[in-house]
mmCIF file of C-alpha atoms and ligand atoms in Angstrom:
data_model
loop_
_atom_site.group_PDB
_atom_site.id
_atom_site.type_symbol
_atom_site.label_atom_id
_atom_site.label_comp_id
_atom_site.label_asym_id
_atom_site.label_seq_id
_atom_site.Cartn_x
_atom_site.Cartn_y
_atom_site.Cartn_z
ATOM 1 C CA UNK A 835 -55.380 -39.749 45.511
ATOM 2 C CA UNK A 836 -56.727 -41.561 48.483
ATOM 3 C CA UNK A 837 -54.893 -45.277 48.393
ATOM 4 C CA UNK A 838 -58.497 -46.941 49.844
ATOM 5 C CA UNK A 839 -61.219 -44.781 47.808
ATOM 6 C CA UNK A 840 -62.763 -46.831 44.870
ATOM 7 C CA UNK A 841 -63.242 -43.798 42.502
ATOM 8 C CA UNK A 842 -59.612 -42.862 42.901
ATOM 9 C CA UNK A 843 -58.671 -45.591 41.799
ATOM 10 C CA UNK A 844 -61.125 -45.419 38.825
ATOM 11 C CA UNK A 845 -59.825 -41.940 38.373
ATOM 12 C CA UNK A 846 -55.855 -43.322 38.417
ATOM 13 C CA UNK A 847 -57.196 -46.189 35.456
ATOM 14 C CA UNK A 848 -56.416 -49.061 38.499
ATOM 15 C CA UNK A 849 -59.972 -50.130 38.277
ATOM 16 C CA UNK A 850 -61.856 -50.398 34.870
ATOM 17 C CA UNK A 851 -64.582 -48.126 34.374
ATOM 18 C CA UNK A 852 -67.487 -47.851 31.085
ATOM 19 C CA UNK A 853 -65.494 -44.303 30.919
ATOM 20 C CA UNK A 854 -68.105 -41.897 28.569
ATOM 21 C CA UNK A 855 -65.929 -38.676 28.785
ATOM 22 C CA UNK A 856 -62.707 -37.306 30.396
ATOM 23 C CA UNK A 857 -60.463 -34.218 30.779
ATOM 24 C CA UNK A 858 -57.902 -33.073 33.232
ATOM 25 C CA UNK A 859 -60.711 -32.344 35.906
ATOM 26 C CA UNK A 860 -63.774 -35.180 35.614
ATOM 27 C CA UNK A 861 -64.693 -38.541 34.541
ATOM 28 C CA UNK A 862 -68.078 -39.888 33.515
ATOM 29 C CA UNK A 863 -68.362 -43.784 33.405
ATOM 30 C CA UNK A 864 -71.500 -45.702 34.104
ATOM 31 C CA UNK A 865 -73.253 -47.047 37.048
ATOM 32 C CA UNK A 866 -72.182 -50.485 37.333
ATOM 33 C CA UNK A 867 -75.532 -51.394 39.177
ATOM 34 C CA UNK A 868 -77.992 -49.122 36.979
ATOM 35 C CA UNK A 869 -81.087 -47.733 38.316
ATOM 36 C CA UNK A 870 -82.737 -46.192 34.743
ATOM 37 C CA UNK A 871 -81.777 -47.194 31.042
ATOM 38 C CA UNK A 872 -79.497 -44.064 31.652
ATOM 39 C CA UNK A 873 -77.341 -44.176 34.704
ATOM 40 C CA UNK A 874 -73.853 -42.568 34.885
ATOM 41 C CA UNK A 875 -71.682 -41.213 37.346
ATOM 42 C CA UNK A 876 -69.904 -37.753 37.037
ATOM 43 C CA UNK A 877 -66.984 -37.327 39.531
ATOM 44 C CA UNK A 878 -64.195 -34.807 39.919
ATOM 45 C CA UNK A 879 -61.172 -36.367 39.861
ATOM 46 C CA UNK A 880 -60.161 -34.389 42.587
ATOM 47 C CA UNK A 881 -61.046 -36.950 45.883
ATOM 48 C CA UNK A 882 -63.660 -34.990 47.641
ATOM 49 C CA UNK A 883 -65.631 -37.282 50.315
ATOM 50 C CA UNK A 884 -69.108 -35.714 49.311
ATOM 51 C CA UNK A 885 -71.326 -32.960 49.549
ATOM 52 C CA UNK A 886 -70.460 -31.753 53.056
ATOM 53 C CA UNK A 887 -66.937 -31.693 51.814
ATOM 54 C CA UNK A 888 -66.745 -29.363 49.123
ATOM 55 C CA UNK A 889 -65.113 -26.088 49.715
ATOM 56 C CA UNK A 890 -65.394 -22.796 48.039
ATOM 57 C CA UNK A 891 -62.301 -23.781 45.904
ATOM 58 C CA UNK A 892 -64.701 -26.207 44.322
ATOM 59 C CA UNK A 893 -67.525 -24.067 43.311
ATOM 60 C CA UNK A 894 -66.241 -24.464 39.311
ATOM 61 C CA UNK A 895 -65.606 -27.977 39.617
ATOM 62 C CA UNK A 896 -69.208 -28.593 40.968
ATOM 63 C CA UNK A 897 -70.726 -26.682 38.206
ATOM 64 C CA UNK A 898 -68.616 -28.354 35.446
ATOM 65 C CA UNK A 899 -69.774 -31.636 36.758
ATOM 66 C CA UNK A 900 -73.378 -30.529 35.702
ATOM 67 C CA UNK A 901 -72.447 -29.106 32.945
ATOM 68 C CA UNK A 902 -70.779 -32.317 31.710
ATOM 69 C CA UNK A 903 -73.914 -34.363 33.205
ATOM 70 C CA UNK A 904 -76.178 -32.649 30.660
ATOM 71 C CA UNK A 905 -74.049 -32.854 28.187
ATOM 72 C CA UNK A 906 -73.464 -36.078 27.612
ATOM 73 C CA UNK A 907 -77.065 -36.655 28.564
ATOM 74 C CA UNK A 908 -78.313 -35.350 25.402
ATOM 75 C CA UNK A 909 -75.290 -36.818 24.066
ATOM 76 C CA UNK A 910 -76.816 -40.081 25.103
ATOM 77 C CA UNK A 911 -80.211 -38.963 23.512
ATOM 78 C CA UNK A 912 -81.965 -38.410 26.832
ATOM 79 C CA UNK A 913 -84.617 -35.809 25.227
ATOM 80 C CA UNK A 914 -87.416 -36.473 27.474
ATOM 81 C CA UNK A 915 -85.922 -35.285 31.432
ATOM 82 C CA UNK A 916 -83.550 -36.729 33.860
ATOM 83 C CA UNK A 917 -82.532 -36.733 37.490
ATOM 84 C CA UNK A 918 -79.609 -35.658 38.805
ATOM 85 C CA UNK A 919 -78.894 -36.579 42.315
ATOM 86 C CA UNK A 920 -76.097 -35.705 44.807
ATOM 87 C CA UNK A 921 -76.128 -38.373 47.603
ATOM 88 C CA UNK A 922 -74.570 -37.040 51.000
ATOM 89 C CA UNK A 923 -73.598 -39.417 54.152
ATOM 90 C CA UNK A 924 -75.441 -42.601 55.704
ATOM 91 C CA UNK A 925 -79.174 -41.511 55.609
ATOM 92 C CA UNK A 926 -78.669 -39.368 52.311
ATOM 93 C CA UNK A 927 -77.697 -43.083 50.763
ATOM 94 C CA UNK A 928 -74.097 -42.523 49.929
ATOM 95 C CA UNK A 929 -72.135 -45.516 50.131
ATOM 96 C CA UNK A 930 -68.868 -44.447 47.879
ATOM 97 C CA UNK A 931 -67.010 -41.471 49.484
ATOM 98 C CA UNK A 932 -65.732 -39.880 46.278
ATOM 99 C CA UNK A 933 -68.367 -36.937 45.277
ATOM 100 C CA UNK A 934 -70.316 -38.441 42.402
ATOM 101 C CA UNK A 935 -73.354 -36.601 40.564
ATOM 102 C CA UNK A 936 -75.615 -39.533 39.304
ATOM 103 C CA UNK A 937 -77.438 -38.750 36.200
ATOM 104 C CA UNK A 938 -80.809 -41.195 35.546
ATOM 105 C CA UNK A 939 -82.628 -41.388 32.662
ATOM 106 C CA UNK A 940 -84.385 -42.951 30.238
ATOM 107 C CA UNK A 941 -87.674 -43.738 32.137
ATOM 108 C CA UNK A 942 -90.326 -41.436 33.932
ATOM 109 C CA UNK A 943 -88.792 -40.622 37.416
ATOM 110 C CA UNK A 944 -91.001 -40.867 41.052
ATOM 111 C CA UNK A 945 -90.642 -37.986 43.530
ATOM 112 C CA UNK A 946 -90.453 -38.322 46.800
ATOM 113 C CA UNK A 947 -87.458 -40.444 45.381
ATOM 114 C CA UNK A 948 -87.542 -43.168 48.545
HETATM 115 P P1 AMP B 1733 -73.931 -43.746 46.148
HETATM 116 O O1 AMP B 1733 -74.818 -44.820 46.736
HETATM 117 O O2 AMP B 1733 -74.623 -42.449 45.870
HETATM 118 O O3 AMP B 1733 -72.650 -43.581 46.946
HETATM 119 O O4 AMP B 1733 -73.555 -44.256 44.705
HETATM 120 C C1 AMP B 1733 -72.462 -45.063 44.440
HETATM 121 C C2 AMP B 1733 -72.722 -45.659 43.087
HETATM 122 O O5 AMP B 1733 -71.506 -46.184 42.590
HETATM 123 C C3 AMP B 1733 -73.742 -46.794 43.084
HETATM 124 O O6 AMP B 1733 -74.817 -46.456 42.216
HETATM 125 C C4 AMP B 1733 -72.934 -47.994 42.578
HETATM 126 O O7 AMP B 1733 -73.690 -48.839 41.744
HETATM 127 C C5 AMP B 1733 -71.808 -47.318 41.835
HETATM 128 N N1 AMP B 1733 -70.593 -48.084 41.712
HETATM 129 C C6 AMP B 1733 -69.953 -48.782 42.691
HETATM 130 N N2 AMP B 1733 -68.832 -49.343 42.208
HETATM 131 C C7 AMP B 1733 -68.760 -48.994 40.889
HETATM 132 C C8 AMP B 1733 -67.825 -49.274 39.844
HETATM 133 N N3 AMP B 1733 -66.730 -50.036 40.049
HETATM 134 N N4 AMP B 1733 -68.073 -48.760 38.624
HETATM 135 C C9 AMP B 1733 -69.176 -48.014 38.410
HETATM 136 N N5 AMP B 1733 -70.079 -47.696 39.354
HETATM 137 C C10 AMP B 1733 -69.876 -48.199 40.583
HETATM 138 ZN ZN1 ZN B 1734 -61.471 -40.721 45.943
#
């Protein structure tokens, strides 16, 4: 755990979170600030700063995190498409350094995405 990362401390139950699913590796909770009728976070509750940061060790992780995304999408009865969105550093928009896969939904989606 890092002692100054927000997500850690979601992870370690210090901070409340809208917690949709757990197990021993990720969390999904929702966006506190939501961008679609459907926004949650995914994160591995390993502290990984981002994208750049992943390592080959990781590889599974990554892929459960999408795995658990959809899931819980259609758990959520998002039937109609979603985006999933990695944010990586300044200009990428990342402004919590704890990987997080954000899941939108719920609403038709704009590409470029701004
Ligand atoms: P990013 O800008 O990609 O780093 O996304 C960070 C996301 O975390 C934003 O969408 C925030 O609204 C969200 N967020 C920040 N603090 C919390 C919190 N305490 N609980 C849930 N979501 C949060
Ligand atoms: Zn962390």
């Amino acid at each position: 755990m890092n002692q100054d990362c927000l997500f850690c401390k979601i992870v370690a139950g210090q901070i409340p979170a809208d917690k949709l699913y757990e197990d021993d590796e990720v969390i999904a909770f929702r966006d506190i600030s939501p961008q679609a009728p459907v926004h949650f976070l995914v994160i591995p509750k390993k502290h990984i700063v981002g994208p750049a940061f992943i390592e080959a060790e990781d590889e599974q992780l990554i892929g459960k995190m999408l795995r658990v995304g959809a899931r819980i999408a259609a758990e959520l009865g998002v039937v109609n498409g979603y985006r999933l969105v990695f944010n990586n550093g300044d200009d990428g928009g990342q402004t919590v350094f704890h990987l997080h896969l954000h899941v939108l939904g719920g609403r038709q989606m704009h590409w470029p995405p701004g």
